[in-house]
Amino acid sequence: MPSAPTATSFAVLGLLAVQPWTAYELVAQSRRSLHWFWPRSEAHLYAELKRLEQRGYAEAEVVRGRRQRTRYSITAAGRAALAEWLTTEPAPPSLEIEGFVRMLLGDQGTKDDLRRAVETTERQARRVRSDGVALIEGLLATGGPFQQRLHLIEPLISFYDEFNQLLLRWCSETLAELESWPDVRDVGLTPRARERLEQIVSKES
């Protein structure tokens, strides 16, 4: 018996609940949806399909054509497990940005190291936002492959775009702040940094 199902297990199972997919098709669909907020490698997704089949939550069917493919679909047990999981409390939100790790450890390198890390994070965020805008343009033009599900998809897209804009603003402000530092060591709380922290506190009063 495979390990206990995880949130990723149910994410993949949820895609199967929408419609059957070959492994290749499911990975491609994941790039359009899950990848934006729940990124997992292709190998991880392929392995998850196998684990779902082993648990009896999915079944595989060999489809013959120009080349043989395996199509996965959700089983009744899988639908029941997914329905049960959707009643549980989700895990707390988490954030994973390597550029932030570089920021936290910035005084262990040089000012140039930190500047390059923030600039790279900014470029990455711009590229992600550009890809997201292209996806949105496609949805607006055609409705996408699942037009009946757009009421569920739009809030996620809108949040992700706002998040990327926030990250881009952070990069810009951080680069400007970095230029005012004599070095990355022993700078302490600058007046601008204190002002930002005080604004956070004041919003809670």
Rosetta silent file (secondary structure, phi, psi, omega in degrees, C-alpha in Angstrom):
SEQUENCE: MPSAPTATSFAVLGLLAVQPWTAYELVAQSRRSLHWFWPRSEAHLYAELKRLEQRGYAEAEVVRGRRQRTRYSITAAGRAALAEWLTTEPAPPSLEIEGFVRMLLGDQGTKDDLRRAVETTERQARRVRSDGVALIEGLLATGGPFQQRLHLIEPLISFYDEFNQLLLRWCSETLAELESWPDVRDVGLTPRARERLEQIVSKES
SCORE:     score description
SCORE:     0.000 S_00000001
   1 L     0.000  130.242  178.592    0.000    0.000    0.000 S_00000001
   2 L   -67.045  170.166  179.277    1.453    3.428   -0.926 S_00000001
   3 L   -61.089  163.690 -179.073    1.935    6.167    1.635 S_00000001
   4 L   -58.163  142.984 -179.103   -1.070    8.113    2.909 S_00000001
   5 L   -63.281  144.254  179.857   -2.496   10.521    0.313 S_00000001
   6 L  -109.605 -179.458  175.504   -1.276   14.111    0.488 S_00000001
   7 H   -59.559  -35.827  177.623   -2.714   17.393   -0.760 S_00000001
   8 H   -65.126  -38.338  176.165   -0.888   16.716   -4.032 S_00000001
   9 H   -55.697  -47.317 -176.869   -2.617   13.319   -4.238 S_00000001
  10 H   -74.543  -27.478  175.038   -5.990   15.018   -3.996 S_00000001
  11 H   -63.806  -44.968  178.161   -4.955   17.790   -6.392 S_00000001
  12 H   -67.080  -41.790  178.002   -4.209   15.170   -9.039 S_00000001
  13 H   -61.208  -36.770  177.750   -7.351   13.253   -8.116 S_00000001
  14 H   -63.523  -38.851  176.147   -9.316   16.473   -8.521 S_00000001
  15 H   -64.123  -38.534  177.778   -8.025   16.880  -12.064 S_00000001
  16 H   -67.063  -28.051  178.139   -9.144   13.319  -12.781 S_00000001
  17 H   -69.279  -25.639  178.161  -12.566   14.216  -11.380 S_00000001
  18 H   -71.431  -45.757  176.966  -12.868   16.891  -14.083 S_00000001
  19 L  -171.055  161.964  175.310  -12.195   14.364  -16.849 S_00000001
  20 L   -68.385  150.018  179.637   -9.967   11.369  -17.663 S_00000001
  21 E  -141.372  149.794  161.153   -6.411   12.204  -18.786 S_00000001
  22 E   -75.859  165.490  179.926   -3.348   10.446  -20.058 S_00000001
  23 H   -59.496  -41.291 -179.840   -0.322   11.153  -17.872 S_00000001
  24 H   -62.870  -44.708 -179.523    1.023   13.539  -20.525 S_00000001
  25 H   -64.926  -39.418 -179.294   -2.288   15.409  -20.756 S_00000001
  26 H   -65.427  -41.540  177.862   -2.573   15.694  -16.986 S_00000001
  27 H   -63.226  -41.652  178.802    0.924   17.169  -16.671 S_00000001
  28 H   -62.543  -42.304  178.739    0.114   19.654  -19.449 S_00000001
  29 H   -67.274  -35.322  178.037   -3.118   20.667  -17.697 S_00000001
  30 H   -61.224  -36.687  178.173   -1.250   20.981  -14.413 S_00000001
  31 H   -63.374  -28.407 -179.678    1.040   23.558  -16.056 S_00000001
  32 H   -85.470  -14.585 -172.265   -2.063   25.604  -16.858 S_00000001
  33 L  -133.587  -81.767 -174.698   -3.588   25.347  -13.398 S_00000001
  34 H   -55.784  -37.668 -173.678   -1.963   23.735  -10.353 S_00000001
  35 H   -54.884  -29.194 -175.104    1.555   24.825  -11.299 S_00000001
  36 H   -69.352  -28.771 -177.034    0.769   28.477  -10.543 S_00000001
  37 L  -134.816   -4.889  178.138    0.153   27.870   -6.843 S_00000001
  38 L  -143.162   64.253 -172.988    1.005   24.208   -6.176 S_00000001
  39 L   -69.939  131.341  174.881    4.084   23.469   -8.325 S_00000001
  40 L  -139.431  148.665 -177.774    5.214   19.866   -8.548 S_00000001
  41 L   -68.512  159.926  177.154    7.677   18.205  -10.919 S_00000001
  42 H   -59.352  -41.945 -179.287    6.499   16.062  -13.815 S_00000001
  43 H   -60.618  -38.791  179.022    8.093   13.033  -12.165 S_00000001
  44 H   -63.556  -43.261 -178.902    6.137   13.742   -8.982 S_00000001
  45 H   -66.858  -42.042  177.607    2.846   13.932  -10.892 S_00000001
  46 H   -60.423  -44.289 -179.931    3.550   10.718  -12.827 S_00000001
  47 H   -65.109  -35.390 -179.472    4.373    8.918   -9.563 S_00000001
  48 H   -66.128  -37.649  176.768    1.227   10.316   -7.950 S_00000001
  49 H   -59.926  -43.651  178.998   -0.920    8.844  -10.710 S_00000001
  50 H   -62.732  -41.620 -179.921    0.598    5.431  -10.037 S_00000001
  51 H   -65.589  -38.278  177.986   -0.026    5.781   -6.298 S_00000001
  52 H   -63.900  -38.480  177.748   -3.655    6.748   -6.893 S_00000001
  53 H   -65.127  -43.025 -179.901   -4.103    3.679   -9.045 S_00000001
  54 H   -62.560  -33.343  179.815   -2.524    1.495   -6.348 S_00000001
  55 H   -79.345   -9.673 -177.757   -4.914    2.912   -3.755 S_00000001
  56 L    85.464   10.893  179.486   -7.903    2.153   -5.987 S_00000001
  57 L   -86.941  -17.781  178.754   -8.706    5.851   -6.428 S_00000001
  58 E  -139.825  155.027  175.468   -7.902    5.814  -10.149 S_00000001
  59 E  -128.290  147.169 -176.536   -7.952    3.223  -12.869 S_00000001
  60 E  -108.128  139.503  178.847   -5.774    2.986  -15.942 S_00000001
  61 E  -130.206  129.547  178.225   -6.936    2.046  -19.417 S_00000001
  62 E   -79.162  123.931  179.807   -4.625    1.381  -22.339 S_00000001
  63 E  -107.482  120.623 -178.286   -5.717    3.434  -25.349 S_00000001
  64 L   -96.787  139.144  178.773   -4.483    2.139  -28.684 S_00000001
  65 L  -164.047 -141.844  175.387   -3.923    4.456  -31.602 S_00000001
  66 L   -60.579  -32.534  170.590   -0.916    5.639  -33.562 S_00000001
  67 L  -142.668  149.873 -175.854    0.912    5.024  -30.328 S_00000001
  68 L   -74.475  133.811  178.005   -0.200    3.271  -27.183 S_00000001
  69 E  -132.584  159.907  176.234   -1.148    5.508  -24.255 S_00000001
  70 E  -112.420  123.134  179.467   -2.499    4.964  -20.770 S_00000001
  71 E  -106.233  133.905 -179.331   -5.522    7.030  -19.758 S_00000001
  72 E  -106.224  140.781  175.763   -6.393    7.478  -16.102 S_00000001
  73 E  -136.956  157.196 -178.496   -9.869    8.078  -14.730 S_00000001
  74 E   -78.653  145.369  177.050  -11.236    8.485  -11.211 S_00000001
  75 L   -98.145  172.256  176.339  -13.027    5.575   -9.539 S_00000001
  76 H   -60.676  -39.448  177.799  -16.042    5.678   -7.229 S_00000001
  77 H   -64.505  -37.328  177.981  -13.661    5.173   -4.296 S_00000001
  78 H   -65.469  -42.164  178.241  -11.580    8.062   -5.573 S_00000001
  79 H   -63.916  -38.925  179.091  -14.603   10.367   -5.776 S_00000001
  80 H   -66.167  -42.595  179.515  -15.588    9.407   -2.244 S_00000001
  81 H   -65.015  -41.126  178.654  -12.060   10.057   -0.950 S_00000001
  82 H   -64.264  -44.285  179.204  -11.911   13.400   -2.747 S_00000001
  83 H   -61.244  -40.072  178.906  -15.311   14.433   -1.380 S_00000001
  84 H   -66.113  -44.084  179.876  -14.184   13.505    2.138 S_00000001
  85 H   -61.211  -37.069 -178.614  -10.896   15.428    1.778 S_00000001
  86 L   -67.894  -13.305  176.095  -12.777   18.550    0.631 S_00000001
  87 L   -88.654  -10.644 -176.768  -14.585   18.598    3.984 S_00000001
  88 L   -85.146  167.212 -179.335  -11.310   18.789    5.935 S_00000001
  89 L   -80.893  130.278  178.956   -9.461   21.941    6.985 S_00000001
  90 L   -69.760  156.165  176.674   -6.737   23.053    4.542 S_00000001
  91 L   -67.015  156.179  178.573   -3.147   23.424    5.726 S_00000001
  92 L   -60.337  149.676  177.310   -1.955   26.961    6.574 S_00000001
  93 L   -61.197  147.650  176.166   -0.704   29.039    3.608 S_00000001
  94 L  -134.483  159.949 -176.834    3.025   28.897    2.960 S_00000001
  95 L  -129.835  132.728 -179.271    5.411   30.967    0.868 S_00000001
  96 L  -133.356  102.221 -179.718    8.479   29.670   -0.969 S_00000001
  97 L  -136.148  111.628 -176.400   10.728   32.240   -2.677 S_00000001
  98 H   -62.580  -32.309  177.626   14.446   31.528   -2.874 S_00000001
  99 H   -58.355  -30.444  177.504   15.188   35.214   -3.402 S_00000001
 100 H   -71.537  -35.117  175.193   13.834   35.786    0.112 S_00000001
 101 H   -62.542  -42.217  178.013   16.265   33.200    1.512 S_00000001
 102 H   -61.968  -36.205  178.319   19.077   35.121   -0.203 S_00000001
 103 H   -65.532  -46.759 -178.341   17.753   38.307    1.430 S_00000001
 104 H   -59.853  -34.774 -177.328   17.689   36.733    4.884 S_00000001
 105 L  -103.146   18.182 -174.250   21.284   35.560    4.480 S_00000001
 106 H   -57.867  -30.827 -177.539   22.446   38.655    2.608 S_00000001
 107 H   -78.526    0.779  174.611   25.042   39.625    5.205 S_00000001
 108 H   -94.074   -4.591  177.088   26.883   36.371    4.554 S_00000001
 109 L  -124.151 -145.584 -179.944   27.714   37.492    1.018 S_00000001
 110 L  -114.512  167.420  177.644   28.298   40.781   -0.713 S_00000001
 111 H   -61.603  -39.375  178.415   26.096   43.694   -1.664 S_00000001
 112 H   -64.673  -38.753  177.176   26.501   42.728   -5.322 S_00000001
 113 H   -58.493  -48.105 -177.125   25.428   39.161   -4.534 S_00000001
 114 H   -66.972  -41.020  178.508   22.248   40.399   -2.879 S_00000001
 115 H   -59.719  -45.331  179.996   21.524   42.913   -5.628 S_00000001
 116 H   -63.377  -38.304  179.512   21.815   40.195   -8.281 S_00000001
 117 H   -63.190  -43.670 -179.940   19.534   37.874   -6.291 S_00000001
 118 H   -68.909  -40.847  178.618   16.808   40.530   -6.027 S_00000001
 119 H   -63.009  -38.895  177.657   17.220   41.513   -9.693 S_00000001
 120 H   -65.372  -43.375  177.589   16.901   37.852  -10.705 S_00000001
 121 H   -59.660  -39.914  178.666   13.766   37.469   -8.587 S_00000001
 122 H   -63.341  -44.855  178.759   12.353   40.571  -10.303 S_00000001
 123 H   -62.611  -42.276  179.747   13.065   39.154  -13.775 S_00000001
 124 H   -62.243  -42.837 -179.913   11.512   35.847  -12.812 S_00000001
 125 H   -64.837  -38.594  177.899    8.382   37.545  -11.492 S_00000001
 126 H   -64.646  -40.161  179.851    8.054   39.593  -14.696 S_00000001
 127 H   -66.604  -42.333  178.372    8.366   36.455  -16.804 S_00000001
 128 H   -62.606  -42.300 -179.600    5.769   34.628  -14.720 S_00000001
 129 H   -65.304  -38.576  178.131    3.387   37.578  -14.962 S_00000001
 130 H   -61.942  -42.190  177.393    3.883   37.722  -18.737 S_00000001
 131 H   -63.834  -39.247  179.743    3.013   34.022  -18.995 S_00000001
 132 H   -65.324  -40.971  178.738   -0.026   34.619  -16.795 S_00000001
 133 H   -63.265  -39.624  178.095   -1.261   37.506  -18.933 S_00000001
 134 H   -62.371  -39.668  177.568   -0.941   35.303  -22.022 S_00000001
 135 H   -64.069  -42.691  179.737   -3.047   32.646  -20.292 S_00000001
 136 H   -63.600  -42.485  179.139   -5.675   35.244  -19.349 S_00000001
 137 H   -59.881  -39.060  177.664   -5.801   36.576  -22.909 S_00000001
 138 H   -65.154  -40.936  178.738   -6.455   33.029  -24.115 S_00000001
 139 H   -64.541  -41.747 -179.815   -9.255   32.567  -21.601 S_00000001
 140 H   -66.614  -34.043 -177.081  -10.861   35.864  -22.595 S_00000001
 141 H   -78.698  -38.676 -171.990  -10.619   35.008  -26.298 S_00000001
 142 H  -121.370  -16.960 -174.314  -11.798   31.396  -26.188 S_00000001
 143 L    87.142  -11.017 -179.532  -13.026   30.646  -22.664 S_00000001
 144 L    73.654  179.816 -176.414  -10.414   27.888  -22.396 S_00000001
 145 L   -74.374  -16.317 -176.985  -11.138   24.164  -22.286 S_00000001
 146 L  -130.983   67.255 -176.349  -13.341   24.397  -19.173 S_00000001
 147 H   -59.400  -32.626 -177.167  -15.531   27.462  -19.595 S_00000001
 148 H   -71.556   -7.825 -178.465  -18.059   26.123  -17.075 S_00000001
 149 H  -110.190    7.663 -175.202  -15.347   26.249  -14.372 S_00000001
 150 H   -65.244  -25.167  177.644  -14.167   29.829  -14.913 S_00000001
 151 H   -67.035  -21.804  176.904  -15.998   31.044  -11.787 S_00000001
 152 H   -90.652  -29.550 -174.893  -13.562   28.860   -9.814 S_00000001
 153 H   -81.997  -39.076 -174.624  -10.491   29.725  -11.873 S_00000001
 154 H   -58.558  -44.941  179.819  -10.819   33.543  -12.029 S_00000001
 155 H   -59.849  -33.644  179.034  -10.346   34.216   -8.271 S_00000001
 156 H   -70.433  -43.241  178.650   -7.112   32.212   -8.337 S_00000001
 157 H   -62.812  -44.434 -177.840   -5.802   34.019  -11.412 S_00000001
 158 H   -63.529  -42.779  177.533   -6.683   37.424   -9.954 S_00000001
 159 H   -61.716  -46.116 -176.064   -4.949   36.634   -6.654 S_00000001
 160 H   -62.975  -37.300  178.301   -1.837   35.335   -8.397 S_00000001
 161 H   -66.089  -42.615  177.838   -1.585   38.465  -10.531 S_00000001
 162 H   -63.183  -38.483  177.956   -1.896   40.697   -7.451 S_00000001
 163 H   -61.889  -44.692 -179.948    0.759   38.586   -5.715 S_00000001
 164 H   -64.391  -38.595  176.935    3.141   39.007   -8.651 S_00000001
 165 H   -64.907  -37.917  176.617    2.568   42.750   -8.701 S_00000001
 166 H   -63.233  -43.436  179.575    3.290   42.834   -4.955 S_00000001
 167 H   -64.111  -40.474  177.854    6.491   40.857   -5.491 S_00000001
 168 H   -64.311  -39.572  177.858    7.578   43.188   -8.290 S_00000001
 169 H   -65.532  -40.760  177.878    6.937   46.205   -6.067 S_00000001
 170 H   -60.446  -44.242  179.593    8.927   44.567   -3.265 S_00000001
 171 H   -60.016  -46.849 -179.293   11.851   43.969   -5.631 S_00000001
 172 H   -61.724  -46.878 -178.913   11.826   47.573   -6.809 S_00000001
 173 H   -67.510  -37.504 -179.109   11.641   49.011   -3.293 S_00000001
 174 H   -68.976  -39.413  177.305   14.250   46.602   -1.958 S_00000001
 175 H   -63.351  -40.411  177.779   16.707   47.428   -4.723 S_00000001
 176 H   -65.012  -41.652  178.821   16.265   51.139   -3.983 S_00000001
 177 H   -65.154  -40.614 -179.732   16.760   50.514   -0.248 S_00000001
 178 H   -59.409  -37.508 -179.206   19.817   48.369   -0.941 S_00000001
 179 H   -65.298  -22.997 -179.330   21.492   51.221   -2.805 S_00000001
 180 H   -84.354  -10.723  179.985   21.281   53.371    0.340 S_00000001
 181 L   -81.948  138.627  174.827   23.197   50.811    2.427 S_00000001
 182 L   -69.698  -29.893 -179.376   26.961   51.247    2.763 S_00000001
 183 L  -159.622  179.735  177.613   27.249   47.464    2.970 S_00000001
 184 L   -93.499   -1.330 -178.836   25.080   44.427    3.748 S_00000001
 185 L  -108.502  141.198  169.815   26.506   44.080    7.260 S_00000001
 186 L    55.647   42.443  177.459   25.576   45.944   10.432 S_00000001
 187 L   -88.590  -39.524 -179.327   23.112   48.380    8.841 S_00000001
 188 L    75.647 -166.431 -176.549   20.336   47.928   11.367 S_00000001
 189 L   -81.938  112.409  179.284   16.849   49.409   11.116 S_00000001
 190 L   -78.829  161.633  178.107   16.864   52.283    8.631 S_00000001
 191 H   -55.473  -41.089 -179.720   14.349   55.150    8.905 S_00000001
 192 H   -67.316  -39.086  179.211   12.451   53.860    5.873 S_00000001
 193 H   -66.131  -41.413  177.299   12.386   50.332    7.269 S_00000001
 194 H   -60.963  -41.007 -179.925   11.116   51.590   10.625 S_00000001
 195 H   -61.297  -41.445  179.702    8.368   53.524    8.846 S_00000001
 196 H   -65.194  -42.710  179.409    7.207   50.378    7.034 S_00000001
 197 H   -65.268  -39.001  179.089    7.113   48.362   10.255 S_00000001
 198 H   -66.241  -35.001  177.071    5.213   51.110   12.039 S_00000001
 199 H   -64.012  -38.524  178.039    2.679   51.175    9.194 S_00000001
 200 H   -61.346  -45.862 -178.068    2.103   47.432    9.657 S_00000001
 201 H   -65.863  -41.011 -176.461    1.457   47.918   13.374 S_00000001
 202 H   -65.368  -28.562  179.618   -0.803   50.930   12.829 S_00000001
 203 H   -69.141  -20.237 -178.530   -3.051   48.943   10.477 S_00000001
 204 L   -93.048   -8.198 -177.650   -3.825   46.567   13.335 S_00000001
 205 L   -91.238    0.000    0.000   -4.788   49.316   15.821 S_00000001
